[in-house]
PDB file of C-alpha atoms in Angstrom:
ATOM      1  CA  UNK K   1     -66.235  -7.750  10.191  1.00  0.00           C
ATOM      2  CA  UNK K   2     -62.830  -7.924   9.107  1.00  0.00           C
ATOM      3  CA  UNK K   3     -61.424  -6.435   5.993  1.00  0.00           C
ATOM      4  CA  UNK K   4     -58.623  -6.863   3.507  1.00  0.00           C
ATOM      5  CA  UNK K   5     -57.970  -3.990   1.092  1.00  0.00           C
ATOM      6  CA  UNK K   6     -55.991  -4.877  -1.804  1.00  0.00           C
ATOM      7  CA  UNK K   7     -54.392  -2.291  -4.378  1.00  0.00           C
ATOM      8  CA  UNK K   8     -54.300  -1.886  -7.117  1.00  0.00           C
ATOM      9  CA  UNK K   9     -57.589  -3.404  -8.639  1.00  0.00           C
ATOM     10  CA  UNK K  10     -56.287  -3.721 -12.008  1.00  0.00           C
ATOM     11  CA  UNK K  11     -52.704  -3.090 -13.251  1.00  0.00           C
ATOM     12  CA  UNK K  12     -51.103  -3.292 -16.920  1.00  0.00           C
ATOM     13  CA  UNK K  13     -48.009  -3.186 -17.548  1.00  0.00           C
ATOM     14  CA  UNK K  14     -45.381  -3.008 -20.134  1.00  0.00           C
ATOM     15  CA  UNK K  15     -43.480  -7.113 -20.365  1.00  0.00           C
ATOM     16  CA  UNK K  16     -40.142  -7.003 -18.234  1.00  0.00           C
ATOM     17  CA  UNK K  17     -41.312  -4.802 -15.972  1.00  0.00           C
ATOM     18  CA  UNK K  18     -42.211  -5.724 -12.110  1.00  0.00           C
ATOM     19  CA  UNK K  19     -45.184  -4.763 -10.572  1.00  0.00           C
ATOM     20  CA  UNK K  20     -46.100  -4.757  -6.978  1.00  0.00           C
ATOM     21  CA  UNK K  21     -49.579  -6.117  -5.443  1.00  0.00           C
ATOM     22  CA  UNK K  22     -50.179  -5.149  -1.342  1.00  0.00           C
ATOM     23  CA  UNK K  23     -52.683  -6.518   0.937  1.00  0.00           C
ATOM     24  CA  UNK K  24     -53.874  -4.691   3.919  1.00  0.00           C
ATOM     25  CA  UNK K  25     -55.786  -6.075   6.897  1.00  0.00           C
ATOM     26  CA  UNK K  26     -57.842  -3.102   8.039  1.00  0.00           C
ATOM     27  CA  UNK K  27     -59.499  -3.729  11.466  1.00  0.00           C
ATOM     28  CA  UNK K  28     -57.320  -7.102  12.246  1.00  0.00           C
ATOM     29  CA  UNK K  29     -53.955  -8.035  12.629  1.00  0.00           C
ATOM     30  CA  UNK K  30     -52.904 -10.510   9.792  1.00  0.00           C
ATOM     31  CA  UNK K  31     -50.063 -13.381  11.475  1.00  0.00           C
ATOM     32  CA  UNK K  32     -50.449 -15.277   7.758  1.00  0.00           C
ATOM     33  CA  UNK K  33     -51.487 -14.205   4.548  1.00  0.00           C
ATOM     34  CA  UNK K  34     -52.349 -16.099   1.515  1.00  0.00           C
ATOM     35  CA  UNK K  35     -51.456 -15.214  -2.150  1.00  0.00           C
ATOM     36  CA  UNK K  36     -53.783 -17.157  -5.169  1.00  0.00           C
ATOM     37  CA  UNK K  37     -53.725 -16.611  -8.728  1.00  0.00           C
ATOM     38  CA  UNK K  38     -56.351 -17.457 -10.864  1.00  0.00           C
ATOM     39  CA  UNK K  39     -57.055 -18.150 -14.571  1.00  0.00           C
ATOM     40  CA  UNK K  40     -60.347 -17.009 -16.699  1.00  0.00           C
ATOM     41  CA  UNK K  41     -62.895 -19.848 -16.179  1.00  0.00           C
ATOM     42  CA  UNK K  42     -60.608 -21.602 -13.320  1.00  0.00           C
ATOM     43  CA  UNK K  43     -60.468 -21.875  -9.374  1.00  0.00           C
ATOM     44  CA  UNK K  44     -58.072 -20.404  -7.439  1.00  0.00           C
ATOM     45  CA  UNK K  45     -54.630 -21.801  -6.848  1.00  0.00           C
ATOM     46  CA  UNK K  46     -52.722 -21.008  -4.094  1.00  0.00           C
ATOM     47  CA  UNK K  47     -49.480 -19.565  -4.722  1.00  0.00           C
ATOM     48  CA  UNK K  48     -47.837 -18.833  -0.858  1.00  0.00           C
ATOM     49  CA  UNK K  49     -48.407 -18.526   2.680  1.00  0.00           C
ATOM     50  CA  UNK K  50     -46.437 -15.353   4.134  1.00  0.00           C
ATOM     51  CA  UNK K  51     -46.057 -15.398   8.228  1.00  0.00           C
ATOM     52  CA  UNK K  52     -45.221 -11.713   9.416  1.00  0.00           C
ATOM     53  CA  UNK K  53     -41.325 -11.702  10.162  1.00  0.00           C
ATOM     54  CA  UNK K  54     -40.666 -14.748   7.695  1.00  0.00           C
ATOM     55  CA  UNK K  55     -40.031 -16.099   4.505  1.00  0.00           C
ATOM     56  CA  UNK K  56     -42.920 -17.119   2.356  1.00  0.00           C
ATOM     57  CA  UNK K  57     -43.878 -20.783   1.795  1.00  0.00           C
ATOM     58  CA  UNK K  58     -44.114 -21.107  -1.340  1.00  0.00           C
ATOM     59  CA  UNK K  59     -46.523 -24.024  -3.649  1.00  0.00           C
ATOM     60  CA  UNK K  60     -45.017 -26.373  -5.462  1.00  0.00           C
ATOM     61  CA  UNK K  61     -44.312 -25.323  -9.091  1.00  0.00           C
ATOM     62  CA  UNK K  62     -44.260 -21.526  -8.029  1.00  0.00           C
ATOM     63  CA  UNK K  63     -41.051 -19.642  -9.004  1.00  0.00           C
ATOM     64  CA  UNK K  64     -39.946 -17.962  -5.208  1.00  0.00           C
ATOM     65  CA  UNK K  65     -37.795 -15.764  -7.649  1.00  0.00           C
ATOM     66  CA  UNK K  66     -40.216 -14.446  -9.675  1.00  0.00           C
ATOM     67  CA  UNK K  67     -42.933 -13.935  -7.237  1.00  0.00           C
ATOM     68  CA  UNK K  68     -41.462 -12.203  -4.404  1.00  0.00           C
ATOM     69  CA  UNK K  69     -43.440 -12.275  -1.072  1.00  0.00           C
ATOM     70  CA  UNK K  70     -43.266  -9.646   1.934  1.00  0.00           C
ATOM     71  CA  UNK K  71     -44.701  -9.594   4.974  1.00  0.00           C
ATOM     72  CA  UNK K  72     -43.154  -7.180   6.965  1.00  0.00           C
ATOM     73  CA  UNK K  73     -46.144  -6.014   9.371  1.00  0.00           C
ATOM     74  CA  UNK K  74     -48.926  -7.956  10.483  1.00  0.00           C
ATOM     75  CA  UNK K  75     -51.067  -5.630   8.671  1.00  0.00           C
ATOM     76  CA  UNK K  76     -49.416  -5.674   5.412  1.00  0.00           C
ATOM     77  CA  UNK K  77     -48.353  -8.171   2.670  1.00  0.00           C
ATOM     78  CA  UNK K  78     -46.566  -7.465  -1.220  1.00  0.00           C
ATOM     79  CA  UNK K  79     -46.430  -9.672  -3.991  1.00  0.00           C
ATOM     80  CA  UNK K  80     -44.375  -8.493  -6.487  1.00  0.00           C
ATOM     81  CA  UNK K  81     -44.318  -9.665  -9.517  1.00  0.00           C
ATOM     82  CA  UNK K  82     -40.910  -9.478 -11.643  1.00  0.00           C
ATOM     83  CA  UNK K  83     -39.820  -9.171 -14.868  1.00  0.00           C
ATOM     84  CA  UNK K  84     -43.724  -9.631 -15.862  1.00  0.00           C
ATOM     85  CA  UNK K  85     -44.496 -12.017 -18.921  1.00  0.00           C
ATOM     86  CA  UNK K  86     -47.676 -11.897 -20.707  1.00  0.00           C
ATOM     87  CA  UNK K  87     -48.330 -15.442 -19.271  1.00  0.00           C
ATOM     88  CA  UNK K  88     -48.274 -13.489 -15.668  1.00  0.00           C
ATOM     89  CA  UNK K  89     -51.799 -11.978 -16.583  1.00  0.00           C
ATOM     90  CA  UNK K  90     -54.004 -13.350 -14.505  1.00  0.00           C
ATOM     91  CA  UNK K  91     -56.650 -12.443 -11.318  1.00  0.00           C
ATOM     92  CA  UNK K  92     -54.538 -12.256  -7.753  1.00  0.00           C
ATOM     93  CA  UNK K  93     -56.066 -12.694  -4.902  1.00  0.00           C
ATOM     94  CA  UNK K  94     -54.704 -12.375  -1.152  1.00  0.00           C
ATOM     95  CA  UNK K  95     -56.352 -13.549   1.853  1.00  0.00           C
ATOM     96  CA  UNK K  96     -55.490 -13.091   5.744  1.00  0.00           C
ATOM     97  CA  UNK K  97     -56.319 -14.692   9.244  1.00  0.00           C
ATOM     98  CA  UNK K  98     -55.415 -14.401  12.861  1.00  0.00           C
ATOM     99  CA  UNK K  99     -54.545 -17.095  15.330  1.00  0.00           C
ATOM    100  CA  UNK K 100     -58.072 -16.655  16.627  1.00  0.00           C
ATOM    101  CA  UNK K 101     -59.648 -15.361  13.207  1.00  0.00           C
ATOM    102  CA  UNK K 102     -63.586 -16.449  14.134  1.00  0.00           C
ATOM    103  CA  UNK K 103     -64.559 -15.457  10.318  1.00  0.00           C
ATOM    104  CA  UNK K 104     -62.675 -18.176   9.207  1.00  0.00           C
ATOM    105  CA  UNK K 105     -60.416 -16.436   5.864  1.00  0.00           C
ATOM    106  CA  UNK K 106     -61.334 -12.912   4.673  1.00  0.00           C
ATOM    107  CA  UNK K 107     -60.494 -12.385   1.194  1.00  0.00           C
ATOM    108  CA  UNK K 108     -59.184  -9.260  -0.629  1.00  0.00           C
ATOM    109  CA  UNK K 109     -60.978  -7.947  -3.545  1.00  0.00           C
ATOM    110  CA  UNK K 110     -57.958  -9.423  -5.966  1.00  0.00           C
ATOM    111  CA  UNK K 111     -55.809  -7.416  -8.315  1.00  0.00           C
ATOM    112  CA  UNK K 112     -56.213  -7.616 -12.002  1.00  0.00           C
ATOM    113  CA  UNK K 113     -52.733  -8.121 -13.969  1.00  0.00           C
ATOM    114  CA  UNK K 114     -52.553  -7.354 -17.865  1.00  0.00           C
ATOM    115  CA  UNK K 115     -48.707  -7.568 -19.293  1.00  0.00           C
ATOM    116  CA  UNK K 116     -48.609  -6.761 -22.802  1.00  0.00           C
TER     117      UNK K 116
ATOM    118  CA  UNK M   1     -55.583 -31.367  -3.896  1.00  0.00           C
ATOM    119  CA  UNK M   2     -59.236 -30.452  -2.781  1.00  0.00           C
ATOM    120  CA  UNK M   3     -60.903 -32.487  -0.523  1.00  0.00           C
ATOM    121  CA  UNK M   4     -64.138 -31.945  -1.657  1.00  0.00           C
ATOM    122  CA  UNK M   5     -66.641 -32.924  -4.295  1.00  0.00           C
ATOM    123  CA  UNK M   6     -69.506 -30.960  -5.480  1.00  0.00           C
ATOM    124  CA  UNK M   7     -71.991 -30.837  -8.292  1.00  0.00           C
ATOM    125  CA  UNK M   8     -70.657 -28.258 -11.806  1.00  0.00           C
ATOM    126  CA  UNK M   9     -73.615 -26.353 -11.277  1.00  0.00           C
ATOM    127  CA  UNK M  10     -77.274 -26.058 -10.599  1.00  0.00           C
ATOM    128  CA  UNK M  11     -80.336 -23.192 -10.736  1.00  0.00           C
ATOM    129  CA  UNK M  12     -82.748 -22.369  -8.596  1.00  0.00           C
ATOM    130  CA  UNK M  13     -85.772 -19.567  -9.126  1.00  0.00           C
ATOM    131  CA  UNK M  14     -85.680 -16.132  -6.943  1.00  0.00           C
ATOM    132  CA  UNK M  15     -87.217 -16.627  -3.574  1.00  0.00           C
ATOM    133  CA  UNK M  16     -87.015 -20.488  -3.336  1.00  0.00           C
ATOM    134  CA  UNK M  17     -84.389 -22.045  -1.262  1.00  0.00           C
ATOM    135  CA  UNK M  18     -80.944 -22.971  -2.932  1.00  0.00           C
ATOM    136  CA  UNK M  19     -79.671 -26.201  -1.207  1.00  0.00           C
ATOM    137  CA  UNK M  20     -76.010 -26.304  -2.273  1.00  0.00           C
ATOM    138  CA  UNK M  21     -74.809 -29.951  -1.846  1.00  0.00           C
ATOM    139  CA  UNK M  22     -70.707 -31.246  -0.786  1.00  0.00           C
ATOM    140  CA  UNK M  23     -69.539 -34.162   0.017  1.00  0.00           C
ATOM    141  CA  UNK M  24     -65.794 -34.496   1.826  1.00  0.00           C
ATOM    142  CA  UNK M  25     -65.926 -38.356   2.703  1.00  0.00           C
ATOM    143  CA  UNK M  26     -62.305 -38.018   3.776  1.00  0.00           C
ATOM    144  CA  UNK M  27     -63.003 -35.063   6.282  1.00  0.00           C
ATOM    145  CA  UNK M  28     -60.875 -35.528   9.429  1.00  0.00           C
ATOM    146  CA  UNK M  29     -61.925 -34.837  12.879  1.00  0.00           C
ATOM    147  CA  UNK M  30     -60.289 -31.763  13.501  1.00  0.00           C
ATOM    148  CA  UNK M  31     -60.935 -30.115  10.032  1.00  0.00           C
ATOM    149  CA  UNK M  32     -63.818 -27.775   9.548  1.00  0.00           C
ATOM    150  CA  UNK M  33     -65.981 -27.186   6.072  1.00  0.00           C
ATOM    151  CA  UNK M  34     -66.008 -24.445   4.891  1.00  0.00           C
ATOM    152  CA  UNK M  35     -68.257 -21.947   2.495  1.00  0.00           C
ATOM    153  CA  UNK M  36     -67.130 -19.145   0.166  1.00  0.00           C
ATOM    154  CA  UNK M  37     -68.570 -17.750  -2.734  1.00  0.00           C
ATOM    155  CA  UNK M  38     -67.120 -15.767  -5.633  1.00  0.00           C
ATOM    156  CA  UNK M  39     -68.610 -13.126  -7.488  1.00  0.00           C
ATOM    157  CA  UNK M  40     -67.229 -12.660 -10.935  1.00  0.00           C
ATOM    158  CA  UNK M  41     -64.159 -10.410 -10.935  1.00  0.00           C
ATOM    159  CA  UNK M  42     -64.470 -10.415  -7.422  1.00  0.00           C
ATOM    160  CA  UNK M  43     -62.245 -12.020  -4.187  1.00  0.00           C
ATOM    161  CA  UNK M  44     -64.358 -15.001  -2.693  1.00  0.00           C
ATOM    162  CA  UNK M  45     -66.781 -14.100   0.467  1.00  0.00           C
ATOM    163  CA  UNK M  46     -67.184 -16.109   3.363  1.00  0.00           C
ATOM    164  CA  UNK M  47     -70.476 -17.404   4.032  1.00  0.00           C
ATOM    165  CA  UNK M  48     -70.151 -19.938   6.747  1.00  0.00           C
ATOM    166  CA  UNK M  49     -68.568 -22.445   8.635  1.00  0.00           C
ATOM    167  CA  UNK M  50     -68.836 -25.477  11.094  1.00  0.00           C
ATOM    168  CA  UNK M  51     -67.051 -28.443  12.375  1.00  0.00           C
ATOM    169  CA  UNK M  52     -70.053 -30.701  13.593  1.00  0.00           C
ATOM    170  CA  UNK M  53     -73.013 -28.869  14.774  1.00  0.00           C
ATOM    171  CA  UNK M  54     -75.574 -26.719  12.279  1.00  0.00           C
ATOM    172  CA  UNK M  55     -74.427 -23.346  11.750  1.00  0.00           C
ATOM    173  CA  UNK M  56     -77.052 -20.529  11.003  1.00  0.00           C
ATOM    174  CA  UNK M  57     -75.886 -16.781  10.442  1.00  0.00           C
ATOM    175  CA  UNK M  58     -77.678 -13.664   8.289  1.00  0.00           C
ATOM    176  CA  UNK M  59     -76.493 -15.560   4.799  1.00  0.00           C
ATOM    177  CA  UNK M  60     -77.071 -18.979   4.945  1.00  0.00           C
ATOM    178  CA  UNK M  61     -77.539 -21.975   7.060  1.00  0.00           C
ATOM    179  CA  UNK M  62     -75.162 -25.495   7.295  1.00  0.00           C
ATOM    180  CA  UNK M  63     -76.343 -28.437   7.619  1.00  0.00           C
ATOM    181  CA  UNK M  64     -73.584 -31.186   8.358  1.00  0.00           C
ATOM    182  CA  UNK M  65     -74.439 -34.782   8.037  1.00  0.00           C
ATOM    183  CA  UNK M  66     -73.680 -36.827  11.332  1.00  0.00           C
ATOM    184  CA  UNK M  67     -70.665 -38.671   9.949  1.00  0.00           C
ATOM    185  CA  UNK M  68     -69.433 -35.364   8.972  1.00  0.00           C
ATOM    186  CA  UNK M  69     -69.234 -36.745   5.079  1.00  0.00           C
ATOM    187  CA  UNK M  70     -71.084 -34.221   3.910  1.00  0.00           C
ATOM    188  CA  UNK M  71     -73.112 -31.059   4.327  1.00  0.00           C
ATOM    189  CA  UNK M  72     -75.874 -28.692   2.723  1.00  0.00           C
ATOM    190  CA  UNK M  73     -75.430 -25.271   2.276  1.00  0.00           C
ATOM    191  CA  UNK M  74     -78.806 -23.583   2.480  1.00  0.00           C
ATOM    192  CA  UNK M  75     -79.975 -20.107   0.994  1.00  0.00           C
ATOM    193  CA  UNK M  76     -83.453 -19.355   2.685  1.00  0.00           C
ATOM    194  CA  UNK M  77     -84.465 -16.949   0.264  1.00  0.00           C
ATOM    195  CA  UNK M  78     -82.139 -17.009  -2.933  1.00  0.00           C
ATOM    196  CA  UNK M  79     -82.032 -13.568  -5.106  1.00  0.00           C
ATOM    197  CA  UNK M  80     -80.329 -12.809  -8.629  1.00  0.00           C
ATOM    198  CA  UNK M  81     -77.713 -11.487  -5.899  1.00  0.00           C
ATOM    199  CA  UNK M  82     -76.582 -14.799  -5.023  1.00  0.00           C
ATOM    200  CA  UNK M  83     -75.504 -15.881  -8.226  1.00  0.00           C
ATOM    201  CA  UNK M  84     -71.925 -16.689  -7.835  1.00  0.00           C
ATOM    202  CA  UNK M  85     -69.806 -19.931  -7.797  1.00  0.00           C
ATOM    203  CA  UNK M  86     -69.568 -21.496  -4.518  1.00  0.00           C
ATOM    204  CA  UNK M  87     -67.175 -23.129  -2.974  1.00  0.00           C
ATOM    205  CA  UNK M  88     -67.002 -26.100   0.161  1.00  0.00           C
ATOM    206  CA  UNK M  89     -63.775 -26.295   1.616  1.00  0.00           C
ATOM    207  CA  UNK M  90     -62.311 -28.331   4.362  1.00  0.00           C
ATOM    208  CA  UNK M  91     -59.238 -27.116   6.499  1.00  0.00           C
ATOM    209  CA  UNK M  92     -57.865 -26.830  10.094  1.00  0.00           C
ATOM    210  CA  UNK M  93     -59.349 -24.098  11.670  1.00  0.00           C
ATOM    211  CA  UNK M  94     -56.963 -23.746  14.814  1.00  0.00           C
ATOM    212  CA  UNK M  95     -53.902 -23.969  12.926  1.00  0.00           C
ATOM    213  CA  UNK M  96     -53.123 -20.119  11.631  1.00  0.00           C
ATOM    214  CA  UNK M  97     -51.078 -21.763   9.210  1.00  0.00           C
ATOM    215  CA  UNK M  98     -54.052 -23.974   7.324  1.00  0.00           C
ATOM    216  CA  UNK M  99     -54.730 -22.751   4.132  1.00  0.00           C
ATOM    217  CA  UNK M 100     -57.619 -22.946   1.912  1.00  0.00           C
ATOM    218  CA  UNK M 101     -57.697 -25.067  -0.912  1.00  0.00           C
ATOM    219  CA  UNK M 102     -60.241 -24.419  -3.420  1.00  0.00           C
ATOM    220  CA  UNK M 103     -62.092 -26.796  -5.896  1.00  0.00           C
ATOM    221  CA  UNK M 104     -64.117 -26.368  -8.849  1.00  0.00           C
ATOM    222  CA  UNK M 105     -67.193 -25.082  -6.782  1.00  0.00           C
ATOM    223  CA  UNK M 106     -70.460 -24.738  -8.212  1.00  0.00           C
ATOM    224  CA  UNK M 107     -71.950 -22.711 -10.249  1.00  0.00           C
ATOM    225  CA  UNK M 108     -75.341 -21.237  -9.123  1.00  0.00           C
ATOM    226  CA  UNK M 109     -77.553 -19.462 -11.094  1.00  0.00           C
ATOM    227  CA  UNK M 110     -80.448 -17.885  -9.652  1.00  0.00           C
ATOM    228  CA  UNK M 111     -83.465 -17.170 -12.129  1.00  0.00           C
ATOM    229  CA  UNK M 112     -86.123 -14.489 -12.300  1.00  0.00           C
TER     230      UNK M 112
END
């Protein structure tokens, strides 16, 4: 089936400092990828869409700024995450498709962000 | 907002069949339902989808009511492996460009 690696698994870092997610579609090539953050004991909220080639749509109430989207390949997505606050800690999660994606939305294994 | 509605949580014993309930009264005709589940610590897994008809793969089975209002997830056998929250979503399956939009889910906890 397909597969979305996502690295790193967990990440700390210092508070002002940036620190970059990717998402990798392994056997399938990814035309959108999702982005989701979520919050101890909550669902996940979606953060962007990222098309391969073009900017990132980005949810309402998200800063664009401060997390920056690339999608530069259709295998490959980056969320980076700049000038990290401890309120950035939280459980990312990116997800991928194809046009003709028949397993409906394959999810990464998410990213674990601690900024202290 | 999601367009779904599902019970907090429920329990079922190991071995008996988990029948996860949703309702999306507001389901349109072109969007599908779907079913994750989420493992703590863990990115969601897809478990199945459908637009009208039953679905039935290796996981689980979907039962969707005729008016497409709701549907039934079904676990044949359930084990302390399929404790996890789980999630019914509804979204646009042809449109690359659909996202999913995730509720509360429910919780299900699976008992020796």
């Amino acid at each position: 089936g397909a597969v979305v690696s996502q690295h790193p698994s967990r990440v700390i870092c210092k508070s002002g400092t940036s620190v970059k997610i990717e998402c990798r579609s392994l056997d399938f090539q990814a035309t959108t990828m999702f982005w989701y953050r979520q919050f101890p004991k909550q669902s996940l909220m979606l953060m962007a869409t990222s098309n391969e080639g073009s900017k990132a749509t980005y949810e309402q109430g998200v800063e664009k700024d401060k997390f920056l989207i690339n999608h530069a390949s259709l295998t490959l997505s980056t969320l980076t995450v700049t000038s990290a606050h401890p309120e950035d800690s939280s459980f990312y999660i990116c997800s991928a498709r194809t046009g003709a994606s028949s397993y409906g939305y394959t999810f990464g294994s998410g990213t674990r962000l601690t900024v202290v | 907002d999601a367009k779904t509605t599902q019970p907090t949580s429920m329990d079922c014993a190991e071995g008996r069949a988990a029948n996860l309930p949703c309702n999306h009264s507001t389901i349109s005709g072109n969007e599908y339902v779907y079913w994750y589940r989420q493992i703590h610590s863990q990115g969601p897994q897809y478990i199945i989808h459908g637009l009208k008809n039953n679905e039935t793969n290796e996981m689980a089975s979907l039962i969707i009511t005729e008016d497409r209002k709701s549907s039934t997830l079904i676990l044949p056998h359930a084990t302390l492996r399929d404790t996890a929250v789980y999630y019914c979503i509804v979204s646009y399956s042809s449109e690359a460009n659909s996202k999913l939009t995730f509720g509360k889910g429910i919780t299900l906890s699976v008992r020796p």
